DNA sequence: CTGAAAGCGCTTACAG
DNA sequence: CTGAAAGCGCTTACAG
C-alpha cells in the first residue's frame, strides 16, 4: 500500500529509528541527515500509518483533558455524548480523554480542575470557561507557560490565548430568529423578547441579533418589550402575563432561553396560543412537546453533539498531526425545526 | 490497559493462534476448547483491540463497494464527500472502499458494476438502486446466494433483501413543508405544488406528504394545482406562469425538486415575489442565493453527507464487528434553513 | 485440531 | 548522533 518508514530508511541508507527521529523532530539527530530524510519522505509521498503509530504508542497514551460545566443539564448531557464519541474514536488511536465536570460558573473548581489535569499530564484541554479574570489569566498561563493548548466550547472567553472556540454564533442565532419571526407574523406586528439572564453574554447576543435584524429587515414590526425570566417557569409565566396585559395586540414572542413552559402556561390562560407566534431556543425540556402541540411554532437549536465532539477532535488533530484548526471560531450549525422534523 | 489475546491464551493454556480461531469462529478447532476459550474471554471481559487487528489485516484489506448514481450532480457530489470521509475513516482500520459511478437510471451499468465489485472480492455493497425488476432480482441474488449484504441509500428499493436504507423520509419531508407553508401563509390561502417527474417515487412522496398534511392540518388552505417541470427551468417558468394566470390570488408554492430559477423568474415577471411564499427543496444550485434574496422563503434539505457516510459505516460495523444496523430505515435529518442559517 | 513464528508499521529504551 | 532490537495486539500461513 503506502510508503513505509522502512522504505524511507532504505532509500536514505539509515535505520528506521533515525527516520522516526527526523520525521517527528525528536532531536538527537544530525540536522543535515534529518533534512535529507524529510526530503526523501516528501518525494516518496510518505503518509504515516496511524495504526502502526497508535499501536506502538498504546502503552503510554497522550492525554487530552475536557472540562464540562453544568454537566447535569439536558444540553450538557448531549454535549457529553459528543465528547464520549470523540473519546471512543481517538481512544482507538492511542489518545486518552479525561472528562472532568465542574458546577455552574465555579471559578475555583474550574481552575483547580485545570491544574489537576496538568498534574495528570494532560497535553491539551478543551473547556467550558467561566467569564472571570482569574480564569482568563490561567488560560493564558497554560497556553503560554505550560504550552498546553486550550479550546473553549459552548461559551467562549475572548481576549485570551485560547486556540479556538467551538459553539454557536449567538448573534446569528438571534438574527435567524428574527427572519423566522418576520415570516411568521408578516410585515407588521408587535413582538416581545423574553430572555434568561441579563448577565449571560450568549443570551444577550441573541437578543441583540434579534432586535437588530427586526429593525433592519422588518421596519413594520416593533419589539415592544424585553423581559428576563431567569430560566424559571414561574417567573416566565408572571412576566409573560405582564407583557400580555400591557400589549393586548401582541403577535409574537421570542424566547432566547428556558422558561418556555411558564410562557406557554400564560399564553394558554389568556387564550392567546393561536394569536401569538412563538419562537424558542434549544431542543430540551418540554420544547418538542410544545412544538408538537403548536404552541411553539418554530424551534432554533444548536448542535450540542458537535460542541462536544469537535473540541476533542481539534486537539487530537493538533497533537497527533500538527494540524491547526480551520479558524478561531468554529460555529456550529443553527438548526431550525418544526413539528415535523423532530428527530427519532 | 485492556485484556489481550495473550492473557486469554495463558489463562486457557493454549496458544494465541488457538484463541484467535475460537474467538473469531475460524473453524479448525476442537469445539470444546473453543467453548472454554470463549468463556474465559467473557469472564475476563475481553474487548478485541481494533488497532492490532487492523494492523495485522492491513495486507489484505476487506473490501466494501459503493455504487453512486448521477455522480456529477451537485447533490451527489456532496454525498460523495460523505463516502470519501467514511472511506478515510475505515481505511485506517483495515478496510478498503471501492467507489463506482453509474449514470442515471442505467440498469445495465448498475448490474454490471455489482458483478464487477463481486469479481473484485467486495464483501458488501452500498448502492443507489434503480427501480427495476432485474436490479431487484440481482440484489436478492447477491444477498441470498453470494452472501454479500447490500445497503441502499438516497433512493430505496423495497421488497428486496437489502439490509437497510439510508436516506430521506420523503413523505415526512412533504409534511414538514406543509407545516412550514401553514406557518407562512396562515390559515387560509391557495397553494400550488410544482414537482419534478411524476415517475420519481421520492418526489411523489413529497407531494403526497405535503397535500395530505395540508388537508389534515389546514382545511382553509387549498392545493389548487400540481404541475411537473422535469427539473428544467424553462419548463418551470412556463408552468408557473400558467398557474399564476389561472390562480391570480395564489399565496404559496411548494417545489419538490429543481427548476427553482424558472419559477422565480416567473414570479419576478409577474411581480409576485412578495405576495407568494415559496418553499423549495435542497441546498443546491442557486437555492441559497434565491433564499438570501427573499424569493424563496424557506428551504428544506437532506443531509447529503450523511447519506454517503452512513451506508459505508453501517457495512463496516457489520463486517468488522458483526453489528447489525439499528433499523431497516435510517432516515437522515430533515433540515430547514432560512437566509440566516446558510452554512460557511 | 494446535502451536510456533513471522509480520503489519510504528515507537522507544538501550547501547554505542 | 545512530543503529539494532524489542514491543504494541492481532492475524496468517506453515508445520505437524
XYZ file of C-alpha atoms (C1' of nucleotides) in Angstrom:
720
model
C 0.000 0.000 0.000
C 1.522 3.266 1.159
C 5.100 4.221 1.693
C 6.504 2.958 4.993
C 9.170 4.199 7.304
C 11.260 1.218 6.294
C 11.298 2.216 2.617
C 12.441 5.676 3.590
C 15.133 4.189 5.795
C 16.343 2.001 2.919
C 16.281 4.876 0.472
C 18.241 7.072 2.871
C 20.603 4.335 3.977
C 19.772 4.840 7.657
C 17.858 2.923 10.312
C 14.145 3.237 10.937
C 14.809 4.828 14.291
C 16.659 7.626 12.570
C 13.814 8.183 10.160
C 11.468 8.389 13.112
C 13.650 10.980 14.818
C 13.818 13.053 11.663
C 10.187 12.945 10.709
C 8.910 13.599 14.207
C 11.509 16.194 15.143
C 12.644 14.286 18.178
C 16.097 15.829 18.190
C 19.300 13.841 18.775
C 19.907 13.763 15.065
C 22.273 15.379 12.602
C 20.348 18.271 11.083
C 21.607 17.505 7.617
C 20.602 13.883 7.812
C 17.244 14.982 9.128
C 16.760 17.318 6.189
C 17.691 14.650 3.707
C 15.293 12.145 5.251
C 12.473 14.663 5.223
C 13.111 15.391 1.583
C 13.059 11.723 0.701
C 9.858 11.236 2.676
C 8.316 14.111 0.765
C 9.417 12.757 -2.568
C 8.021 9.339 -1.809
C 4.809 10.943 -0.603
C 5.094 9.401 2.820
C 1.931 9.338 4.916
C 2.472 7.946 8.401
C 0.339 4.926 9.142
C -1.918 5.818 12.064
C -2.357 2.210 13.039
C 1.294 1.474 13.464
C 1.823 4.655 15.370
C -1.192 4.204 17.604
C -0.408 0.609 18.356
C 3.145 1.320 19.359
C 2.073 4.276 21.459
C -0.697 2.373 23.160
C 1.375 1.824 26.290
C 1.650 5.470 27.243
C -1.202 7.303 25.602
C -1.283 11.059 25.153
C -3.886 12.714 27.348
C -6.486 15.335 26.450
C -8.481 16.876 29.289
C -12.086 18.041 28.986
C -13.758 20.354 31.486
C -17.517 20.325 31.299
C -19.643 22.838 33.139
C -23.182 22.184 34.325
C -22.909 18.521 33.407
C -26.356 17.623 34.719
C -28.327 19.870 32.363
C -30.014 18.210 29.384
C -27.989 20.283 26.971
C -24.695 19.323 28.511
C -25.709 15.694 28.623
C -25.984 15.885 24.844
C -22.647 17.696 24.636
C -21.166 14.945 26.775
C -22.321 12.393 24.205
C -20.246 14.217 21.630
C -17.250 14.174 23.954
C -17.683 10.478 24.626
C -17.911 9.734 20.916
C -14.728 11.631 20.223
C -13.134 9.859 23.162
C -14.018 6.468 21.707
C -12.760 7.496 18.301
C -9.381 8.772 19.428
C -9.121 6.147 22.150
C -8.633 3.658 19.373
C -5.748 5.760 18.091
C -3.594 5.978 21.156
C -5.136 9.021 22.796
C -6.739 9.144 26.205
C -9.504 11.617 27.055
C -10.103 12.583 30.674
C -13.513 14.121 31.311
C -13.995 16.390 34.331
C -17.148 18.095 35.475
C -17.488 21.349 37.341
C -20.522 23.138 38.680
C -22.057 26.235 37.154
C -19.803 29.287 36.977
C -17.490 27.938 39.625
C -14.181 29.767 39.204
C -12.305 27.895 41.924
C -13.376 24.493 40.718
C -12.544 25.368 37.127
C -9.028 26.472 37.934
C -8.406 23.549 40.258
C -9.519 21.156 37.559
C -7.171 22.771 35.064
C -4.291 22.343 37.495
C -5.246 18.795 38.222
C -5.366 17.910 34.534
C -1.943 19.403 34.114
C -0.668 17.378 37.059
C -2.060 14.240 35.447
C -0.045 15.010 32.360
C -2.762 16.321 30.038
C -1.205 17.672 26.859
C -4.221 19.806 25.883
C -7.513 20.937 27.375
C -10.978 21.555 25.977
C -13.132 23.519 28.394
C -16.316 25.456 29.004
C -14.827 28.571 30.551
C -16.172 30.905 33.204
C -16.208 34.594 32.355
C -13.709 35.616 35.020
C -10.385 37.425 35.165
C -8.603 34.737 37.096
C -9.747 32.084 34.665
C -8.531 34.216 31.774
C -5.142 34.543 33.405
C -4.981 30.818 33.919
C -5.849 30.100 30.328
C -3.048 32.343 29.178
C -0.695 30.794 31.713
C -1.456 27.328 30.427
C -1.103 28.245 26.786
C 1.998 30.385 27.101
C 3.922 28.953 30.039
C 2.961 25.310 30.028
C 2.363 25.071 26.294
C -0.932 23.339 26.888
C -3.264 24.456 24.101
C -6.828 25.233 25.132
C -10.034 25.108 23.115
C -13.157 26.713 24.558
C -16.540 25.335 23.707
C -20.195 26.149 24.251
C -19.322 29.525 25.704
C -16.305 31.495 24.640
C -13.867 33.665 26.560
C -12.288 36.203 24.299
C -9.083 38.218 24.794
C -7.217 35.086 25.762
C -4.734 32.873 24.043
C -7.211 30.022 23.633
C -6.684 28.249 20.345
C -10.261 28.499 19.118
C -13.905 28.387 20.119
C -16.491 25.782 19.158
C -20.094 26.798 19.642
C -22.966 28.839 18.451
C -22.767 32.225 16.813
C -25.368 33.664 19.125
C -25.723 36.940 17.257
C -26.538 34.986 14.114
C -28.909 32.804 16.095
C -30.870 35.900 17.108
C -30.906 37.102 13.518
C -32.203 33.739 12.320
C -34.995 34.030 14.869
C -35.807 37.492 13.536
C -36.020 36.159 9.988
C -38.386 33.423 11.088
C -40.484 35.837 13.105
C -40.807 38.047 10.051
C -42.019 35.101 8.014
C -44.462 34.037 10.691
C -46.184 37.281 11.570
C -45.766 39.180 8.305
C -44.700 42.739 7.781
C -46.432 44.320 10.768
C -46.857 43.416 14.383
C -45.644 43.677 17.926
C -43.249 41.219 19.444
C -41.735 40.726 22.867
C -38.447 39.118 23.773
C -38.109 37.030 26.908
C -34.549 36.222 27.844
C -32.860 34.286 30.613
C -30.234 36.301 32.429
C -29.108 39.800 31.590
C -25.624 38.731 32.672
C -25.255 35.946 30.111
C -23.318 37.168 27.065
C -24.656 34.482 24.710
C -28.266 35.231 25.542
C -27.605 38.937 25.233
C -26.183 38.376 21.786
C -29.303 36.523 20.752
C -31.349 39.488 21.904
C -29.109 41.936 20.077
C -29.125 39.873 16.892
C -32.883 39.529 17.027
C -33.713 43.152 17.715
C -31.137 44.449 15.257
C -32.378 42.317 12.420
C -36.040 43.033 13.103
C -35.295 46.728 12.974
C -33.297 46.344 9.772
C -35.467 43.949 7.809
C -38.910 44.470 9.237
C -39.500 48.142 9.989
C -43.183 47.395 10.452
C -42.506 45.091 13.364
C -41.981 46.604 16.781
C -40.090 44.949 19.596
C -42.242 46.268 22.422
C -40.705 44.577 25.415
C -37.671 42.707 26.767
C -38.074 40.706 29.957
C -35.887 38.299 31.910
C -37.242 35.108 33.416
C -34.053 33.619 34.900
C -34.920 30.356 33.153
C -37.627 29.852 35.751
C -41.086 28.823 34.626
C -42.943 30.681 37.351
C -41.122 33.902 36.688
C -41.613 33.314 32.959
C -45.330 32.931 33.439
C -45.520 36.075 35.500
C -43.577 38.294 33.097
C -45.495 36.905 30.135
C -48.781 37.854 31.763
C -47.389 41.286 32.465
C -46.400 41.689 28.819
C -49.767 40.433 27.590
C -51.598 42.842 29.887
C -49.518 45.699 28.602
C -49.762 44.732 24.918
C -53.074 43.060 24.218
C -52.379 43.001 20.476
C -49.001 41.292 20.758
C -48.329 38.994 17.800
C -45.051 37.313 18.583
C -42.728 36.155 21.355
C -39.088 35.225 21.014
C -37.570 33.283 23.870
C -33.800 33.209 23.999
C -33.624 30.664 26.763
C -35.578 28.377 29.079
C -38.833 29.083 30.845
C -40.962 28.047 27.865
C -43.440 26.126 29.936
C -44.205 29.177 32.003
C -44.677 31.315 28.911
C -46.955 28.730 27.342
C -48.973 28.453 30.511
C -49.573 32.171 30.414
C -50.492 32.054 26.719
C -52.955 29.274 27.382
C -54.628 31.034 30.264
C -55.002 34.177 28.127
C -56.222 32.031 25.195
C -53.556 33.533 23.017
C -51.854 30.369 21.780
C -53.220 30.751 18.263
C -52.900 34.503 18.077
C -49.279 34.772 19.164
C -46.428 33.161 17.241
C -43.701 31.835 19.438
C -40.122 31.040 18.569
C -37.955 29.373 21.202
C -34.428 28.034 21.560
C -32.967 24.579 22.098
C -34.405 21.112 21.926
C -34.513 20.432 25.623
C -37.153 20.005 28.264
C -40.715 20.104 27.038
C -39.829 22.015 23.897
C -40.583 19.240 21.442
C -43.949 18.639 23.080
C -44.788 22.309 22.965
C -43.744 22.363 19.326
C -45.928 19.385 18.523
C -48.892 20.912 20.278
C -48.432 24.026 18.169
C -47.884 26.500 20.987
C -44.286 26.915 19.981
C -44.296 27.497 16.237
C -40.625 27.020 15.464
C -37.589 25.956 17.427
C -33.998 27.022 16.904
C -31.249 24.840 18.263
C -27.564 24.258 18.497
C -25.754 21.121 17.546
C -24.868 20.102 21.082
C -23.239 16.887 19.944
C -20.801 18.705 17.705
C -19.978 21.099 20.521
C -18.679 18.153 22.499
C -17.205 16.195 19.648
C -15.256 18.827 17.757
C -13.113 20.348 20.533
C -11.627 16.966 21.335
C -11.032 16.200 17.670
C -9.443 19.599 17.080
C -6.971 18.990 19.881
C -6.348 15.460 18.727
C -5.566 16.628 15.192
C -3.273 19.272 16.624
C -1.382 16.929 18.941
C -1.131 13.964 16.604
C -0.847 15.541 13.196
C 0.233 19.087 13.957
C -2.921 20.216 12.163
C -4.110 23.702 13.076
C -7.857 24.357 13.394
C -9.502 25.995 10.397
C -10.231 29.228 12.197
C -10.640 30.913 15.542
C -14.408 30.479 15.526
C -15.858 27.103 14.736
C -19.536 27.913 14.691
C -21.916 25.024 14.929
C -24.968 24.732 12.710
C -28.047 26.737 13.602
C -30.823 24.198 13.367
C -34.449 25.078 12.695
C -37.164 22.563 13.472
C -40.906 22.430 13.162
C -43.221 19.729 14.479
C -42.423 17.501 11.501
C -38.684 17.449 11.839
C -38.319 16.241 15.382
C -35.690 13.510 15.414
C -36.191 9.813 16.247
C -4.872 -1.474 29.574
C -7.417 -3.978 28.364
C -7.332 -7.733 28.302
C -5.264 -9.132 25.452
C -5.406 -12.294 23.459
C -2.188 -13.352 25.122
C -3.718 -13.202 28.597
C -6.557 -15.379 27.428
C -4.110 -17.803 25.862
C -2.171 -18.007 29.120
C -5.309 -18.451 31.183
C -6.510 -21.207 28.865
C -3.147 -22.833 28.481
C -3.262 -22.637 24.686
C -1.511 -20.613 22.004
C -2.645 -17.210 20.760
C -3.499 -18.712 17.384
C -5.961 -21.021 19.031
C -7.592 -18.158 20.897
C -7.912 -16.337 17.606
C -9.571 -19.330 15.972
C -12.003 -19.681 18.845
C -12.969 -16.057 19.225
C -13.385 -15.434 15.517
C -15.045 -18.742 14.685
C -12.462 -19.668 12.138
C -13.051 -23.383 12.456
C -10.259 -25.965 12.618
C -10.595 -26.101 16.374
C -11.923 -28.500 18.946
C -15.427 -27.263 19.795
C -14.911 -27.860 23.487
C -11.671 -25.931 23.564
C -13.354 -23.183 21.626
C -16.170 -23.007 24.157
C -13.759 -22.869 27.037
C -11.764 -20.077 25.467
C -14.878 -18.076 24.759
C -15.986 -18.452 28.338
C -12.632 -17.289 29.632
C -12.664 -14.331 27.254
C -16.095 -13.422 28.540
C -15.047 -13.704 32.141
C -12.033 -11.514 31.563
C -14.212 -9.036 29.691
C -12.122 -9.267 26.570
C -12.540 -6.486 24.008
C -10.527 -7.037 20.841
C -8.074 -4.267 20.140
C -9.027 -2.709 16.813
C -5.538 -1.424 16.239
C -3.859 -4.767 16.476
C -6.467 -6.360 14.300
C -6.422 -3.633 11.693
C -2.664 -3.509 11.537
C -2.296 -7.206 11.031
C -5.044 -7.240 8.418
C -3.625 -4.304 6.548
C -2.046 -6.530 3.904
C -5.272 -7.918 2.539
C -7.966 -5.445 3.409
C -11.641 -6.281 3.344
C -13.423 -4.516 0.504
C -16.677 -2.576 0.532
C -18.115 -1.474 -2.805
C -20.096 1.713 -3.313
C -22.256 2.362 -6.377
C -23.116 6.006 -6.868
C -25.666 7.147 -9.398
C -25.628 10.518 -11.128
C -22.217 11.339 -9.703
C -21.917 14.670 -11.472
C -24.950 16.308 -9.842
C -24.251 18.771 -7.012
C -26.212 16.667 -4.583
C -24.271 13.537 -5.351
C -21.008 15.410 -5.146
C -21.922 16.163 -1.548
C -22.939 12.544 -0.985
C -19.587 11.515 -2.406
C -17.859 13.630 0.226
C -19.591 11.553 2.864
C -18.460 8.371 1.160
C -14.894 9.633 0.940
C -14.902 10.574 4.612
C -16.106 7.141 5.595
C -13.521 5.639 3.274
C -10.746 7.554 5.002
C -12.048 6.588 8.413
C -12.309 2.868 7.761
C -9.256 2.876 5.513
C -7.268 3.459 8.656
C -8.848 0.350 10.133
C -8.026 -2.215 7.519
C -10.979 -1.744 5.206
C -10.864 -0.715 1.575
C -13.709 1.171 -0.087
C -14.125 0.973 -3.851
C -16.266 3.740 -5.306
C -18.012 3.176 -8.641
C -20.147 5.603 -10.574
C -23.019 4.824 -12.897
C -25.186 7.096 -14.999
C -28.772 7.988 -14.205
C -31.219 5.087 -14.045
C -28.916 2.838 -16.025
C -29.973 -0.727 -15.249
C -27.299 -2.461 -17.290
C -24.497 -0.391 -15.870
C -25.767 -0.876 -12.324
C -25.886 -4.637 -12.622
C -22.527 -4.826 -14.372
C -20.980 -2.764 -11.612
C -22.439 -5.068 -8.975
C -20.925 -8.057 -10.759
C -17.626 -6.343 -11.176
C -17.459 -5.473 -7.477
C -18.189 -9.058 -6.642
C -15.425 -10.191 -9.009
C -13.031 -7.817 -7.264
C -13.868 -9.505 -3.997
C -16.136 -6.920 -2.404
C -17.628 -8.308 0.789
C -20.525 -5.820 0.903
C -22.101 -3.161 -1.293
C -23.746 0.191 -0.667
C -25.687 1.406 -3.671
C -28.154 3.857 -5.121
C -30.520 1.413 -6.780
C -32.601 1.736 -9.919
C -36.288 0.939 -9.601
C -36.218 -2.088 -11.872
C -37.162 -5.751 -11.646
C -33.841 -7.033 -12.844
C -31.986 -4.922 -10.319
C -34.260 -6.207 -7.578
C -33.513 -9.770 -8.605
C -29.816 -9.053 -8.557
C -29.962 -7.510 -5.128
C -31.681 -10.612 -3.810
C -29.200 -12.831 -5.630
C -26.284 -11.015 -4.043
C -27.723 -11.072 -0.568
C -29.011 -14.633 -0.605
C -26.688 -16.540 -2.905
C -23.428 -14.681 -2.585
C -23.991 -13.516 0.968
C -22.978 -10.001 0.041
C -25.075 -7.662 2.184
C -26.447 -4.595 0.410
C -27.428 -1.208 1.809
C -29.412 1.162 -0.380
C -29.020 4.872 0.011
C -30.532 8.083 -1.317
C -33.317 6.170 -3.008
C -34.695 2.930 -1.702
C -35.878 -0.208 -3.406
C -38.330 -2.057 -1.273
C -39.461 -5.707 -1.438
C -35.852 -6.834 -1.606
C -33.483 -8.404 0.824
C -31.391 -5.242 1.155
C -30.145 -4.822 4.696
C -31.413 -1.287 5.200
C -31.972 2.084 3.566
C -30.235 5.358 4.385
C -31.942 8.473 3.106
C -34.749 10.878 3.475
C -38.231 10.056 4.610
C -39.779 11.850 1.671
C -43.329 11.608 2.966
C -42.212 13.325 6.150
C -40.317 15.890 4.092
C -43.547 16.813 2.322
C -45.330 17.042 5.657
C -42.637 19.315 7.033
C -43.109 21.565 4.014
C -46.841 21.617 4.688
C -46.248 22.668 8.288
C -43.995 25.489 7.179
C -46.416 26.587 4.494
C -49.155 26.758 7.096
C -46.978 28.958 9.277
C -46.041 31.196 6.368
C -49.390 31.876 4.768
C -51.696 31.444 7.731
C -54.975 29.582 7.960
C -56.322 30.408 4.520
C -54.907 30.545 1.042
C -54.256 28.812 -2.222
C -51.064 26.947 -2.930
C -49.625 25.144 -5.924
C -47.168 22.278 -5.982
C -44.533 22.065 -8.679
C -42.773 18.736 -8.825
C -40.036 17.242 -10.976
C -41.029 13.934 -12.538
C -44.278 12.083 -11.992
C -42.257 8.885 -12.252
C -39.980 9.609 -9.313
C -41.231 7.860 -6.166
C -39.401 10.161 -3.749
C -40.792 13.306 -5.318
C -44.240 11.767 -5.414
C -43.985 11.033 -1.719
C -43.128 14.636 -1.010
C -46.232 15.676 -2.923
C -48.378 13.150 -1.076
C -46.973 14.155 2.300
C -47.482 17.821 1.550
C -51.036 17.572 0.224
C -52.103 15.123 2.892
C -50.851 17.254 5.725
C -52.278 20.473 4.296
C -55.652 18.817 4.053
C -55.403 17.459 7.574
C -53.953 20.430 9.432
C -55.029 23.407 7.350
C -58.513 22.904 5.990
C -58.569 26.562 4.979
C -55.678 26.105 2.575
C -56.407 24.715 -0.856
C -53.880 22.941 -3.035
C -55.134 24.253 -6.349
C -52.622 22.808 -8.762
C -49.892 20.212 -9.268
C -47.501 20.652 -12.163
C -44.342 18.911 -13.327
C -41.336 20.819 -14.611
C -38.907 17.939 -15.255
C -36.298 19.852 -13.278
C -35.965 22.208 -16.205
C -36.008 25.942 -15.590
C -37.731 26.852 -18.826
C -40.496 24.367 -18.299
C -40.710 25.518 -14.695
C -41.123 29.108 -15.757
C -43.831 28.194 -18.240
C -45.893 26.093 -15.861
C -45.547 28.695 -13.130
C -46.941 31.364 -15.427
C -49.763 29.052 -16.335
C -50.560 28.523 -12.679
C -50.358 32.233 -11.919
C -52.693 33.034 -14.797
C -55.174 30.502 -13.589
C -54.950 31.497 -9.918
C -54.244 35.191 -9.577
C -54.704 35.057 -5.816
C -52.231 32.230 -5.243
C -50.405 32.610 -1.919
C -47.882 29.798 -1.871
C -45.760 27.499 -3.982
C -44.087 24.288 -2.862
C -41.371 22.943 -5.104
C -40.397 19.337 -4.528
C -37.445 19.439 -6.855
C -35.289 21.575 -9.132
C -36.388 24.258 -11.528
C -36.437 26.971 -8.872
C -34.802 29.552 -11.066
C -37.524 29.202 -13.652
C -40.219 29.542 -11.019
C -38.561 32.594 -9.542
C -38.194 34.173 -12.962
C -41.917 33.786 -13.489
C -42.674 35.208 -10.039
C -40.468 38.191 -10.745
C -42.019 38.938 -14.089
C -45.483 38.796 -12.504
C -44.231 40.911 -9.588
C -45.459 38.278 -7.189
C -42.280 37.646 -5.246
C -43.597 39.342 -2.137
C -47.128 38.113 -2.403
C -46.342 34.427 -2.832
C -44.488 32.370 -0.237
C -42.201 29.804 -1.692
C -40.750 26.695 -0.092
C -38.194 24.702 -2.043
C -36.038 21.624 -1.559
C -32.320 21.008 -1.342
C -29.341 23.305 -0.957
C -28.060 23.068 -4.492
C -27.794 25.345 -7.491
C -28.918 28.891 -6.933
C -31.115 27.998 -3.981
C -29.063 29.780 -1.356
C -28.973 32.926 -3.461
C -32.705 32.802 -4.006
C -33.159 32.283 -0.275
C -30.961 35.251 0.529
C -32.790 37.457 -1.915
C -36.048 36.502 -0.210
C -37.797 34.964 -3.216
C -37.518 31.554 -1.657
C -38.753 31.939 1.915
C -37.593 28.664 3.395
C -35.531 25.757 2.178
C -35.814 22.119 3.192
C -32.867 19.867 2.652
C -31.422 16.445 3.195
C -28.187 15.638 4.880
C -26.369 14.564 1.730
C -23.122 13.984 3.587
C -24.704 11.506 5.981
C -26.315 9.705 3.045
C -22.854 8.927 1.772
C -21.138 8.420 5.097
C -23.550 6.173 6.931
C -24.027 3.337 4.409
C -20.300 2.656 4.367
C -20.088 2.816 8.156
C -23.079 0.515 8.558
C -21.431 -2.103 6.357
C -18.118 -1.640 8.091
C -19.682 -2.177 11.508
C -21.438 -5.238 10.177
C -18.344 -6.783 8.578
C -15.858 -5.935 11.298
C -17.882 -6.133 14.457
C -20.912 -8.161 13.419
C -23.021 -5.191 14.445
C -26.477 -5.092 12.860
C -27.906 -1.712 11.784
C -30.402 -0.139 14.165
C -33.339 -0.493 11.828
C -34.457 -1.027 8.278
C -34.895 2.688 7.668
C -32.131 5.070 8.626
C -33.761 8.372 7.867
C -31.496 11.356 7.612
C -32.302 14.667 9.242
C -34.764 16.967 7.524
C -33.021 20.306 7.600
C -34.821 23.650 7.473
C -32.894 26.783 6.572
C -33.692 30.438 6.241
C -31.398 33.139 4.914
C -29.616 33.379 8.277
C -28.639 29.766 8.627
C -26.769 29.237 5.402
C -23.540 27.417 6.225
C -19.957 28.729 5.857
C -7.007 -29.879 15.643
C -2.905 -26.979 17.625
C 1.465 -24.351 18.147
C 5.498 -21.533 16.931
C 6.856 -17.918 14.224
C 6.679 -14.108 11.250
C 4.676 -9.966 10.167
C 1.613 -5.460 9.920
C 4.142 -0.011 10.705
C 5.452 2.433 14.067
C 7.957 3.982 18.718
C 11.169 3.533 22.398
C 14.569 2.429 25.600
C 19.273 0.747 25.311
C 23.953 0.571 23.562
C 27.498 2.561 21.478
C 24.299 11.406 16.719
C 22.910 6.488 15.076
C 21.565 1.516 14.945
C 19.717 -2.957 16.442
C 16.188 -4.896 18.876
C 12.049 -5.401 21.321
C 7.404 -4.464 21.586
C 2.300 -2.789 20.810
C -2.150 -6.751 19.812
C -3.620 -9.084 16.409
C -3.747 -12.446 12.072
C -1.928 -15.813 8.993
C 0.499 -19.147 6.509
C 3.234 -23.133 7.721
C 4.306 -27.358 10.154
C 2.998 -31.055 12.477
